[in-house]
mmCIF file of C-alpha atoms and ligand atoms in Angstrom:
data_model
loop_
_atom_site.group_PDB
_atom_site.id
_atom_site.type_symbol
_atom_site.label_atom_id
_atom_site.label_comp_id
_atom_site.label_asym_id
_atom_site.label_seq_id
_atom_site.Cartn_x
_atom_site.Cartn_y
_atom_site.Cartn_z
ATOM 1 C CA MET A 898 28.168 44.800 0.020
ATOM 2 C CA GLU A 899 26.844 48.240 1.171
ATOM 3 C CA LYS A 900 23.812 49.171 -0.392
ATOM 4 C CA ILE A 901 23.868 52.981 -1.849
ATOM 5 C CA ILE A 902 21.324 55.103 -3.217
ATOM 6 C CA LEU A 903 21.765 57.667 -5.942
ATOM 7 C CA THR A 904 18.853 59.342 -7.617
ATOM 8 C CA GLY A 905 18.408 62.778 -8.906
ATOM 9 C CA ASP A 906 16.048 65.304 -11.006
ATOM 10 C CA ARG A 907 16.665 68.211 -13.275
ATOM 11 C CA PRO A 908 15.797 71.421 -11.953
ATOM 12 C CA THR A 909 13.860 72.743 -14.706
ATOM 13 C CA GLY A 910 10.345 73.127 -12.762
ATOM 14 C CA ARG A 911 8.546 72.476 -9.606
ATOM 15 C CA LEU A 912 8.009 68.752 -9.208
ATOM 16 C CA HIS A 913 4.723 67.441 -9.808
ATOM 17 C CA ILE A 914 2.598 64.362 -8.817
ATOM 18 C CA GLY A 915 3.830 62.450 -11.577
ATOM 19 C CA HIS A 916 7.355 62.851 -9.921
ATOM 20 C CA TYR A 917 5.728 61.535 -6.777
ATOM 21 C CA VAL A 918 4.286 58.473 -7.458
ATOM 22 C CA GLY A 919 7.094 57.804 -10.033
ATOM 23 C CA SER A 920 9.978 58.118 -7.766
ATOM 24 C CA LEU A 921 9.503 60.671 -4.970
ATOM 25 C CA ARG A 922 7.456 58.319 -2.643
ATOM 26 C CA ARG A 923 9.719 55.574 -3.098
ATOM 27 C CA ARG A 924 12.453 57.318 -2.413
ATOM 28 C CA VAL A 925 11.360 58.425 0.914
ATOM 29 C CA GLU A 926 10.314 54.869 1.915
ATOM 30 C CA LEU A 927 13.723 53.303 1.110
ATOM 31 C CA GLN A 928 15.273 56.365 2.762
ATOM 32 C CA ASN A 929 13.157 55.377 6.308
ATOM 33 C CA SER A 930 13.569 51.659 5.549
ATOM 34 C CA GLY A 931 16.960 52.108 7.043
ATOM 35 C CA GLU A 932 18.478 49.322 4.188
ATOM 36 C CA PHE A 933 20.957 51.974 2.821
ATOM 37 C CA SER A 934 24.405 53.013 4.548
ATOM 38 C CA GLU A 935 24.169 56.115 2.153
ATOM 39 C CA ILE A 936 21.783 58.251 0.202
ATOM 40 C CA TYR A 937 22.275 61.038 -2.325
ATOM 41 C CA ILE A 938 20.156 62.993 -4.533
ATOM 42 C CA LEU A 939 21.475 65.022 -6.943
ATOM 43 C CA ILE A 940 19.653 68.412 -8.187
ATOM 44 C CA ALA A 941 21.248 67.998 -11.651
ATOM 45 C CA ASP A 942 21.762 71.484 -12.611
ATOM 46 C CA ALA A 943 24.866 70.836 -15.072
ATOM 47 C CA GLN A 944 22.509 68.044 -16.846
ATOM 48 C CA ALA A 945 19.342 70.596 -16.809
ATOM 49 C CA LEU A 946 21.936 73.292 -18.676
ATOM 50 C CA THR A 947 22.500 70.700 -21.476
ATOM 51 C CA ASP A 948 19.613 71.832 -23.031
ATOM 52 C CA ASN A 949 18.847 75.050 -21.294
ATOM 53 C CA ALA A 950 22.224 76.621 -22.101
ATOM 54 C CA ASP A 951 20.892 79.957 -22.733
ATOM 55 C CA ASN A 952 18.151 79.746 -19.713
ATOM 56 C CA PRO A 953 20.694 79.679 -16.869
ATOM 57 C CA GLU A 954 18.428 81.911 -14.684
ATOM 58 C CA LYS A 955 15.743 79.106 -14.892
ATOM 59 C CA VAL A 956 17.803 76.388 -13.936
ATOM 60 C CA ARG A 957 19.206 78.633 -10.893
ATOM 61 C CA SER A 958 15.534 79.656 -9.491
ATOM 62 C CA ASN A 959 14.240 75.872 -9.795
ATOM 63 C CA ILE A 960 17.221 74.505 -7.680
ATOM 64 C CA ILE A 961 15.325 76.418 -4.183
ATOM 65 C CA GLU A 962 11.896 74.818 -5.726
ATOM 66 C CA VAL A 963 13.123 71.080 -6.148
ATOM 67 C CA ALA A 964 14.788 71.049 -2.767
ATOM 68 C CA LEU A 965 11.819 72.653 -1.172
ATOM 69 C CA ASP A 966 9.578 69.662 -2.638
ATOM 70 C CA TYR A 967 12.096 67.119 -1.664
ATOM 71 C CA LEU A 968 12.181 68.274 2.017
ATOM 72 C CA ALA A 969 8.236 68.595 1.855
ATOM 73 C CA CYS A 970 7.968 64.980 0.784
ATOM 74 C CA GLY A 971 9.763 63.902 3.602
ATOM 75 C CA ILE A 972 13.462 63.565 2.310
ATOM 76 C CA ASP A 973 15.471 63.785 5.824
ATOM 77 C CA PRO A 974 18.848 65.758 5.305
ATOM 78 C CA ASP A 975 20.165 63.887 8.024
ATOM 79 C CA LYS A 976 19.793 60.711 6.166
ATOM 80 C CA SER A 977 19.779 61.721 2.678
ATOM 81 C CA SER A 978 22.481 64.238 1.293
ATOM 82 C CA ILE A 979 20.914 66.305 -1.258
ATOM 83 C CA VAL A 980 23.894 67.190 -3.997
ATOM 84 C CA ILE A 981 24.423 70.013 -6.304
ATOM 85 C CA GLN A 982 25.744 68.527 -9.346
ATOM 86 C CA SER A 983 27.497 71.493 -10.850
ATOM 87 C CA ALA A 984 29.637 71.869 -7.622
ATOM 88 C CA LEU A 985 31.332 68.383 -8.146
ATOM 89 C CA PRO A 986 34.215 68.818 -10.631
ATOM 90 C CA GLN A 987 34.564 64.912 -10.313
ATOM 91 C CA LEU A 988 31.574 64.443 -12.545
ATOM 92 C CA PRO A 989 32.736 65.905 -15.568
ATOM 93 C CA GLU A 990 36.296 64.146 -15.165
ATOM 94 C CA LEU A 991 34.814 60.629 -14.798
ATOM 95 C CA THR A 992 32.604 61.852 -18.148
ATOM 96 C CA PHE A 993 35.579 62.930 -20.065
ATOM 97 C CA TYR A 994 37.341 59.301 -19.366
ATOM 98 C CA TYR A 995 33.951 57.439 -20.039
ATOM 99 C CA ALA A 996 33.575 59.280 -23.350
ATOM 100 C CA ASN A 997 36.730 56.901 -24.567
ATOM 101 C CA LEU A 998 34.439 53.804 -23.944
ATOM 102 C CA VAL A 999 31.268 54.666 -25.805
ATOM 103 C CA THR A 1000 30.715 55.162 -29.679
ATOM 104 C CA VAL A 1001 28.573 57.626 -31.311
ATOM 105 C CA PRO A 1002 26.285 55.166 -32.944
ATOM 106 C CA ARG A 1003 25.614 53.567 -29.183
ATOM 107 C CA LEU A 1004 24.301 57.108 -27.831
ATOM 108 C CA GLN A 1005 22.343 57.623 -31.009
ATOM 109 C CA ARG A 1006 20.633 54.347 -30.059
ATOM 110 C CA ASN A 1007 20.030 55.506 -26.710
ATOM 111 C CA PRO A 1008 15.907 55.923 -27.219
ATOM 112 C CA THR A 1009 15.405 58.547 -24.248
ATOM 113 C CA VAL A 1010 17.935 60.761 -26.445
ATOM 114 C CA LYS A 1011 16.271 59.891 -29.310
ATOM 115 C CA SER A 1012 12.989 60.797 -28.350
ATOM 116 C CA GLU A 1013 14.395 63.699 -26.581
ATOM 117 C CA ILE A 1014 15.850 65.086 -29.668
ATOM 118 C CA GLU A 1015 12.679 64.969 -31.421
ATOM 119 C CA MET A 1016 10.587 66.438 -28.765
ATOM 120 C CA ARG A 1017 13.245 69.622 -28.737
ATOM 121 C CA LYS A 1018 13.101 69.705 -32.582
ATOM 122 C CA PHE A 1019 17.028 69.707 -32.683
ATOM 123 C CA GLY A 1020 17.336 68.234 -35.688
ATOM 124 C CA GLU A 1021 20.923 68.528 -36.973
ATOM 125 C CA GLY A 1022 21.643 70.980 -34.679
ATOM 126 C CA ILE A 1023 21.978 68.744 -31.311
ATOM 127 C CA PRO A 1024 24.379 70.321 -28.754
ATOM 128 C CA VAL A 1025 27.049 68.200 -28.348
ATOM 129 C CA GLY A 1026 26.852 68.230 -24.433
ATOM 130 C CA PHE A 1027 22.902 67.413 -24.858
ATOM 131 C CA PHE A 1028 24.113 64.621 -26.973
ATOM 132 C CA THR A 1029 26.524 62.864 -24.392
ATOM 133 C CA TYR A 1030 24.453 63.374 -21.165
ATOM 134 C CA PRO A 1031 23.909 59.703 -20.776
ATOM 135 C CA ILE A 1032 27.783 59.553 -20.097
ATOM 136 C CA SER A 1033 27.417 62.393 -17.639
ATOM 137 C CA GLN A 1034 24.504 60.489 -16.167
ATOM 138 C CA ALA A 1035 26.738 57.261 -16.063
ATOM 139 C CA ALA A 1036 29.704 59.650 -14.091
ATOM 140 C CA ASP A 1037 26.550 60.920 -11.781
ATOM 141 C CA ILE A 1038 25.696 57.357 -10.734
ATOM 142 C CA THR A 1039 28.923 55.678 -10.561
ATOM 143 C CA ALA A 1040 30.939 58.658 -8.758
ATOM 144 C CA PHE A 1041 28.916 57.860 -5.700
ATOM 145 C CA LYS A 1042 28.999 53.590 -6.227
ATOM 146 C CA ALA A 1043 25.575 53.708 -6.296
ATOM 147 C CA THR A 1044 23.876 50.205 -6.192
ATOM 148 C CA THR A 1045 20.497 51.385 -6.422
ATOM 149 C CA VAL A 1046 18.836 53.936 -8.625
ATOM 150 C CA PRO A 1047 14.949 54.655 -8.153
ATOM 151 C CA VAL A 1048 13.840 56.840 -11.092
ATOM 152 C CA GLY A 1049 11.086 56.674 -13.334
ATOM 153 C CA GLU A 1050 10.705 54.223 -16.216
ATOM 154 C CA ASP A 1051 11.809 56.652 -18.648
ATOM 155 C CA GLN A 1052 15.467 56.320 -17.149
ATOM 156 C CA GLU A 1053 15.577 52.614 -17.837
ATOM 157 C CA PRO A 1054 17.975 53.511 -21.142
ATOM 158 C CA MET A 1055 20.477 55.620 -18.964
ATOM 159 C CA LEU A 1056 20.774 52.947 -16.351
ATOM 160 C CA GLU A 1057 21.328 50.536 -19.164
ATOM 161 C CA GLN A 1058 24.264 52.716 -20.722
ATOM 162 C CA THR A 1059 25.911 53.146 -17.521
ATOM 163 C CA ARG A 1060 25.810 49.276 -16.603
ATOM 164 C CA GLU A 1061 27.688 48.945 -20.194
ATOM 165 C CA ILE A 1062 30.263 51.793 -19.296
ATOM 166 C CA VAL A 1063 30.894 50.107 -15.710
ATOM 167 C CA ARG A 1064 31.569 46.802 -17.371
ATOM 168 C CA LYS A 1065 33.767 48.218 -20.132
ATOM 169 C CA PHE A 1066 35.727 50.107 -17.550
ATOM 170 C CA ASN A 1067 36.007 47.386 -15.167
ATOM 171 C CA SER A 1068 37.195 44.869 -18.063
ATOM 172 C CA VAL A 1069 39.662 47.659 -19.234
ATOM 173 C CA TYR A 1070 41.015 49.078 -15.991
ATOM 174 C CA GLY A 1071 40.341 46.543 -13.567
ATOM 175 C CA ASP A 1072 37.264 46.085 -10.928
ATOM 176 C CA THR A 1073 36.583 49.561 -9.701
ATOM 177 C CA LEU A 1074 33.183 50.666 -10.425
ATOM 178 C CA VAL A 1075 29.902 49.220 -9.133
ATOM 179 C CA GLU A 1076 27.062 47.938 -11.507
ATOM 180 C CA PRO A 1077 23.836 50.086 -10.555
ATOM 181 C CA ASN A 1078 20.201 48.173 -10.421
ATOM 182 C CA ILE A 1079 17.131 50.861 -11.184
ATOM 183 C CA LEU A 1080 14.193 50.480 -8.709
ATOM 184 C CA LEU A 1081 10.912 50.892 -10.725
ATOM 185 C CA SER A 1082 7.793 51.531 -9.187
ATOM 186 C CA THR A 1083 5.624 47.991 -9.329
ATOM 187 C CA ASN A 1084 2.280 49.877 -9.732
ATOM 188 C CA LYS A 1085 1.645 50.329 -13.475
ATOM 189 C CA ALA A 1086 0.001 53.574 -12.951
ATOM 190 C CA CYS A 1087 2.532 55.036 -11.311
ATOM 191 C CA LEU A 1088 5.314 53.811 -13.902
ATOM 192 C CA ARG A 1089 4.021 57.018 -16.170
ATOM 193 C CA LEU A 1090 1.134 59.071 -14.839
ATOM 194 C CA PRO A 1091 -0.572 60.913 -17.859
ATOM 195 C CA GLY A 1092 -1.169 64.212 -17.869
ATOM 196 C CA THR A 1093 -4.479 66.037 -16.902
ATOM 197 C CA ASP A 1094 -5.669 66.196 -20.214
ATOM 198 C CA GLY A 1095 -5.119 62.141 -20.842
ATOM 199 C CA GLN A 1096 -1.607 62.781 -22.693
ATOM 200 C CA ALA A 1097 0.997 60.200 -22.478
ATOM 201 C CA LYS A 1098 3.084 62.221 -20.028
ATOM 202 C CA MET A 1099 2.773 64.968 -17.323
ATOM 203 C CA SER A 1100 4.751 67.632 -18.728
ATOM 204 C CA LYS A 1101 5.161 71.378 -17.957
ATOM 205 C CA SER A 1102 5.205 72.658 -21.898
ATOM 206 C CA LEU A 1103 1.915 70.813 -21.915
ATOM 207 C CA GLY A 1104 0.201 72.837 -19.468
ATOM 208 C CA ASN A 1105 -0.986 69.335 -17.977
ATOM 209 C CA CYS A 1106 0.655 69.133 -14.490
ATOM 210 C CA ILE A 1107 -0.480 69.061 -10.438
ATOM 211 C CA TYR A 1108 2.160 70.352 -8.738
ATOM 212 C CA LEU A 1109 3.002 69.317 -5.360
ATOM 213 C CA SER A 1110 2.851 73.092 -4.571
ATOM 214 C CA ASP A 1111 -0.490 73.751 -6.071
ATOM 215 C CA THR A 1112 -2.812 75.468 -3.771
ATOM 216 C CA PRO A 1113 -6.155 73.287 -3.279
ATOM 217 C CA GLU A 1114 -8.174 75.616 -5.169
ATOM 218 C CA GLU A 1115 -5.726 75.019 -8.530
ATOM 219 C CA VAL A 1116 -5.788 71.018 -7.764
ATOM 220 C CA ARG A 1117 -9.695 71.243 -7.487
ATOM 221 C CA ARG A 1118 -9.972 72.871 -10.864
ATOM 222 C CA LYS A 1119 -7.752 70.763 -12.544
ATOM 223 C CA VAL A 1120 -9.203 67.559 -11.144
ATOM 224 C CA MET A 1121 -12.433 68.832 -12.059
ATOM 225 C CA ASN A 1122 -11.275 69.587 -15.905
ATOM 226 C CA MET A 1123 -9.512 66.337 -15.977
ATOM 227 C CA TYR A 1124 -10.003 64.007 -19.127
ATOM 228 C CA THR A 1125 -12.244 61.131 -18.944
ATOM 229 C CA ASP A 1126 -14.127 58.671 -21.097
ATOM 230 C CA PRO A 1127 -15.144 61.140 -23.962
ATOM 231 C CA ASP A 1128 -17.647 58.696 -24.618
ATOM 232 C CA HIS A 1129 -19.345 58.724 -21.277
ATOM 233 C CA LEU A 1130 -21.942 61.515 -21.843
ATOM 234 C CA LYS A 1131 -24.791 60.609 -19.579
ATOM 235 C CA VAL A 1132 -24.387 59.445 -16.337
ATOM 236 C CA THR A 1133 -26.459 56.388 -17.072
ATOM 237 C CA ASP A 1134 -24.366 55.691 -20.099
ATOM 238 C CA PRO A 1135 -21.768 52.644 -19.675
ATOM 239 C CA GLY A 1136 -18.031 54.026 -19.256
ATOM 240 C CA LYS A 1137 -14.710 52.849 -19.762
ATOM 241 C CA THR A 1138 -12.064 53.013 -16.976
ATOM 242 C CA GLU A 1139 -8.966 52.005 -19.276
ATOM 243 C CA GLY A 1140 -7.426 54.879 -20.535
ATOM 244 C CA ASN A 1141 -9.848 57.081 -18.191
ATOM 245 C CA THR A 1142 -7.115 59.412 -16.473
ATOM 246 C CA VAL A 1143 -9.110 60.026 -13.453
ATOM 247 C CA PHE A 1144 -9.156 56.060 -12.602
ATOM 248 C CA THR A 1145 -5.433 55.754 -13.465
ATOM 249 C CA TYR A 1146 -4.883 58.626 -11.166
ATOM 250 C CA LEU A 1147 -7.093 56.774 -8.492
ATOM 251 C CA ASP A 1148 -4.887 53.413 -9.160
ATOM 252 C CA ALA A 1149 -1.851 55.704 -8.335
ATOM 253 C CA PHE A 1150 -3.148 57.249 -5.282
ATOM 254 C CA CYS A 1151 -5.754 54.967 -3.522
ATOM 255 C CA TYR A 1152 -4.805 54.064 -0.214
ATOM 256 C CA ASP A 1153 -6.298 51.672 2.258
ATOM 257 C CA GLY A 1154 -9.131 53.018 4.028
ATOM 258 C CA CYS A 1155 -9.531 55.853 1.635
ATOM 259 C CA PHE A 1156 -13.284 54.489 0.632
ATOM 260 C CA ALA A 1157 -14.167 54.111 4.263
ATOM 261 C CA GLU A 1158 -13.049 57.981 4.791
ATOM 262 C CA PHE A 1159 -14.581 59.313 1.706
ATOM 263 C CA LEU A 1160 -16.576 56.838 -0.175
ATOM 264 C CA PRO A 1161 -18.370 54.566 2.252
ATOM 265 C CA GLU A 1162 -20.998 53.199 0.071
ATOM 266 C CA TYR A 1163 -18.267 51.235 -2.254
ATOM 267 C CA ALA A 1164 -15.661 48.540 -0.544
ATOM 268 C CA ASP A 1165 -12.749 49.454 -2.944
ATOM 269 C CA LEU A 1166 -11.760 50.564 -6.191
ATOM 270 C CA GLU A 1167 -12.854 47.572 -8.229
ATOM 271 C CA GLU A 1168 -16.406 48.052 -6.823
ATOM 272 C CA LEU A 1169 -16.197 51.650 -7.982
ATOM 273 C CA LYS A 1170 -14.667 50.688 -11.733
ATOM 274 C CA GLU A 1171 -17.342 48.237 -12.086
ATOM 275 C CA HIS A 1172 -20.379 50.788 -11.306
ATOM 276 C CA TYR A 1173 -18.792 53.217 -13.874
ATOM 277 C CA ARG A 1174 -18.576 50.287 -16.436
ATOM 278 C CA ARG A 1175 -21.869 49.639 -16.043
ATOM 279 C CA GLY A 1176 -23.496 52.751 -16.408
ATOM 280 C CA GLY A 1177 -25.226 55.158 -13.873
ATOM 281 C CA LEU A 1178 -22.089 56.862 -12.045
ATOM 282 C CA GLY A 1179 -21.324 60.345 -12.943
ATOM 283 C CA ASP A 1180 -17.901 61.798 -13.805
ATOM 284 C CA VAL A 1181 -18.536 64.469 -10.842
ATOM 285 C CA LYS A 1182 -18.839 61.964 -7.817
ATOM 286 C CA VAL A 1183 -15.639 60.246 -9.207
ATOM 287 C CA LYS A 1184 -13.579 63.289 -9.491
ATOM 288 C CA LYS A 1185 -14.537 64.869 -6.255
ATOM 289 C CA PHE A 1186 -13.738 61.453 -4.614
ATOM 290 C CA LEU A 1187 -10.136 61.454 -6.526
ATOM 291 C CA TYR A 1188 -9.662 65.446 -5.220
ATOM 292 C CA SER A 1189 -10.164 63.796 -1.714
ATOM 293 C CA VAL A 1190 -7.506 61.182 -2.087
ATOM 294 C CA LEU A 1191 -5.438 63.473 -3.812
ATOM 295 C CA GLU A 1192 -5.383 66.185 -0.956
ATOM 296 C CA GLU A 1193 -4.938 63.598 1.599
ATOM 297 C CA THR A 1194 -1.465 63.261 0.283
ATOM 298 C CA LEU A 1195 -1.105 66.811 -0.859
ATOM 299 C CA GLU A 1196 -2.225 68.577 1.937
ATOM 300 C CA PRO A 1197 0.797 67.746 4.272
ATOM 301 C CA ILE A 1198 3.298 68.091 1.649
ATOM 302 C CA ARG A 1199 1.891 71.470 1.231
ATOM 303 C CA GLN A 1200 1.840 72.645 4.728
ATOM 304 C CA ARG A 1201 5.558 71.504 5.245
ATOM 305 C CA ARG A 1202 6.698 73.117 1.984
ATOM 306 C CA LEU A 1203 4.751 76.401 3.478
ATOM 307 C CA ALA A 1204 6.685 76.216 6.451
ATOM 308 C CA LEU A 1205 9.973 75.398 4.976
ATOM 309 C CA GLN A 1206 9.692 78.553 2.835
ATOM 310 C CA LYS A 1207 9.961 80.662 5.664
ATOM 311 C CA ASP A 1208 13.652 79.932 6.045
ATOM 312 C CA ILE A 1209 15.214 80.014 2.486
ATOM 313 C CA PRO A 1210 18.882 80.443 3.782
ATOM 314 C CA ALA A 1211 18.498 77.167 6.039
ATOM 315 C CA ILE A 1212 17.779 75.413 2.824
ATOM 316 C CA TYR A 1213 20.887 76.844 1.222
ATOM 317 C CA ASP A 1214 22.568 75.295 4.156
ATOM 318 C CA ILE A 1215 21.019 71.670 3.935
ATOM 319 C CA LEU A 1216 22.046 71.682 0.381
ATOM 320 C CA ARG A 1217 25.806 73.003 1.022
ATOM 321 C CA LYS A 1218 26.049 70.194 3.791
ATOM 322 C CA GLY A 1219 24.925 67.572 1.166
ATOM 323 C CA THR A 1220 27.213 68.807 -1.524
ATOM 324 C CA GLU A 1221 30.097 68.743 1.097
ATOM 325 C CA GLU A 1222 29.244 64.867 1.868
ATOM 326 C CA GLY A 1223 28.887 64.362 -1.863
ATOM 327 C CA SER A 1224 31.893 66.094 -2.918
ATOM 328 C CA ARG A 1225 33.875 63.657 -0.355
ATOM 329 C CA LYS A 1226 32.184 60.455 -2.008
ATOM 330 C CA ALA A 1227 33.046 61.557 -5.494
ATOM 331 C CA ALA A 1228 36.589 62.626 -4.606
ATOM 332 C CA SER A 1229 37.455 59.170 -3.054
ATOM 333 C CA THR A 1230 35.886 57.466 -6.189
ATOM 334 C CA LEU A 1231 37.887 59.495 -8.166
ATOM 335 C CA ASN A 1232 40.959 58.567 -6.489
ATOM 336 C CA GLU A 1233 40.204 55.046 -7.245
ATOM 337 C CA VAL A 1234 39.436 55.382 -10.861
ATOM 338 C CA ARG A 1235 42.897 57.518 -11.461
ATOM 339 C CA ASN A 1236 44.646 54.392 -9.757
ATOM 340 C CA ALA A 1237 43.152 52.190 -12.031
ATOM 341 C CA MET A 1238 43.460 54.157 -14.928
ATOM 342 C CA LYS A 1239 47.419 54.733 -14.197
ATOM 343 C CA ILE A 1240 46.787 58.506 -14.072
ATOM 344 C CA ASN A 1241 48.011 59.368 -10.880
ATOM 345 C CA TYR A 1242 51.738 60.037 -11.411
ATOM 346 C CA PHE A 1243 52.282 62.266 -8.466
ATOM 347 C CA ASP A 1244 50.887 59.378 -5.822
ATOM 348 C CA ASP A 1245 52.526 56.477 -6.945
ATOM 349 C CA ALA A 1246 56.194 56.780 -5.271
ATOM 350 C CA ASP A 1247 56.680 53.015 -6.296
ATOM 351 C CA TYR A 1248 56.670 53.761 -9.675
ATOM 352 C CA ILE A 1249 58.802 56.795 -9.911
ATOM 353 C CA ARG A 1250 61.684 54.740 -7.820
ATOM 354 C CA ARG A 1251 61.373 51.780 -10.352
ATOM 355 C CA GLN A 1252 61.424 54.401 -13.434
ATOM 356 C CA SER A 1253 64.328 56.063 -11.873
ATOM 357 C CA GLU A 1254 66.392 52.668 -11.326
ATOM 358 C CA GLU A 1255 65.439 51.907 -14.822
ATOM 359 C CA TYR A 1256 66.917 55.102 -16.255
ATOM 360 C CA ALA A 1257 70.105 54.554 -13.650
ATOM 361 C CA LYS A 1258 70.860 51.097 -15.291
ATOM 362 C CA GLN A 1259 70.977 52.700 -18.949
ATOM 363 C CA ASP A 1260 73.368 55.045 -17.372
ATOM 364 C CA LYS A 1261 75.965 52.372 -16.698
HETATM 365 N N1 LIG B 546 17.846 62.480 -16.194
HETATM 366 C C1 LIG B 546 17.247 62.457 -14.808
HETATM 367 C C2 LIG B 546 16.170 63.415 -15.338
HETATM 368 O O1 LIG B 546 15.563 63.535 -16.337
HETATM 369 C C3 LIG B 546 18.064 63.324 -13.841
HETATM 370 C C4 LIG B 546 19.318 62.640 -13.426
HETATM 371 C C5 LIG B 546 20.546 63.224 -13.519
HETATM 372 C C6 LIG B 546 19.709 61.354 -12.912
HETATM 373 N N2 LIG B 546 21.578 62.545 -13.250
HETATM 374 C C7 LIG B 546 21.357 61.361 -12.332
HETATM 375 C C8 LIG B 546 18.525 60.737 -12.185
HETATM 376 C C9 LIG B 546 21.530 60.111 -11.722
HETATM 377 C C10 LIG B 546 19.273 59.467 -11.785
HETATM 378 C C11 LIG B 546 20.444 59.330 -11.575
HETATM 379 O O2 LIG B 546 15.227 63.396 -14.506
#
């Protein structure tokens, strides 16, 4: 079977380094592996509106930010189609059909939806569109016949729900849809990069993100203010590396050769951690090292972004072309879905002929 990637993000802000290690870096590797026959990356603006209905300007202005971040990270429009979700009417159409295959309690049990409802303090006032967005995400994934969905760990419940919908659909209407697999990072630190303040998640509303588009000064300031081990007061004190954000970031970003390049007195990260635990290694030294390691990744991304920003109409052209390609794919899947569901009234000449024969018989 052909291998097809579909993945995406809500355009509610610029992308940060949590997005990068959680999924973006992997997407670029997968794109360049040549293993996939089709790759679609969805800018999920319609999904962003499910909890930003009163703020369309925010969603609109972030489309270009997300597109610039993608391209700056190495998403290549010749290999990957960047698709604008709201431009594909096939997606809400699929959502409408899938909604008949999902129960209200099943949606209420979805852990991601549950925690988001709490976080957004909807209480009893949950918008229907928000409540049902897992169904719409199943439509996103299946419309492209995706086999592989590289996303962050928080999307696992969405994939589980999608697989259930696929199985239900195929058992009711016959084999039509493809069951997708999630592709998670194998590096534990990358699965959920904490915020710079040590909180569980990087999130714009908490103000604890390092953005891909931050200036070197911003990155330096954020690194220098980063949460470490609160009990590591003096350099000579023994310190904890577990739950120490600076070390978690090093786990996520260290690459072969970064010690030789920036901190040659240590062989590797294990040796550095060892010293910190023993005592005698100060936070500032580790933070300076982290800053250099981060900049090694961020500087080329930043430079590409600055270059791309010089021609904004060209970015919209890329989005238009990607959306057209996505639209062709979704239309072809919808054709199969309508046939399977027997709602293809005008395309089934055979059916019309048989029916007229039936009625002709009755006439006699
Ligand atoms: N829910 C994803 C997020 O919050 C965005 C998204 C929408 C998505 N549709 C998708 C991700 C389909 C993967 C596949 O970031």
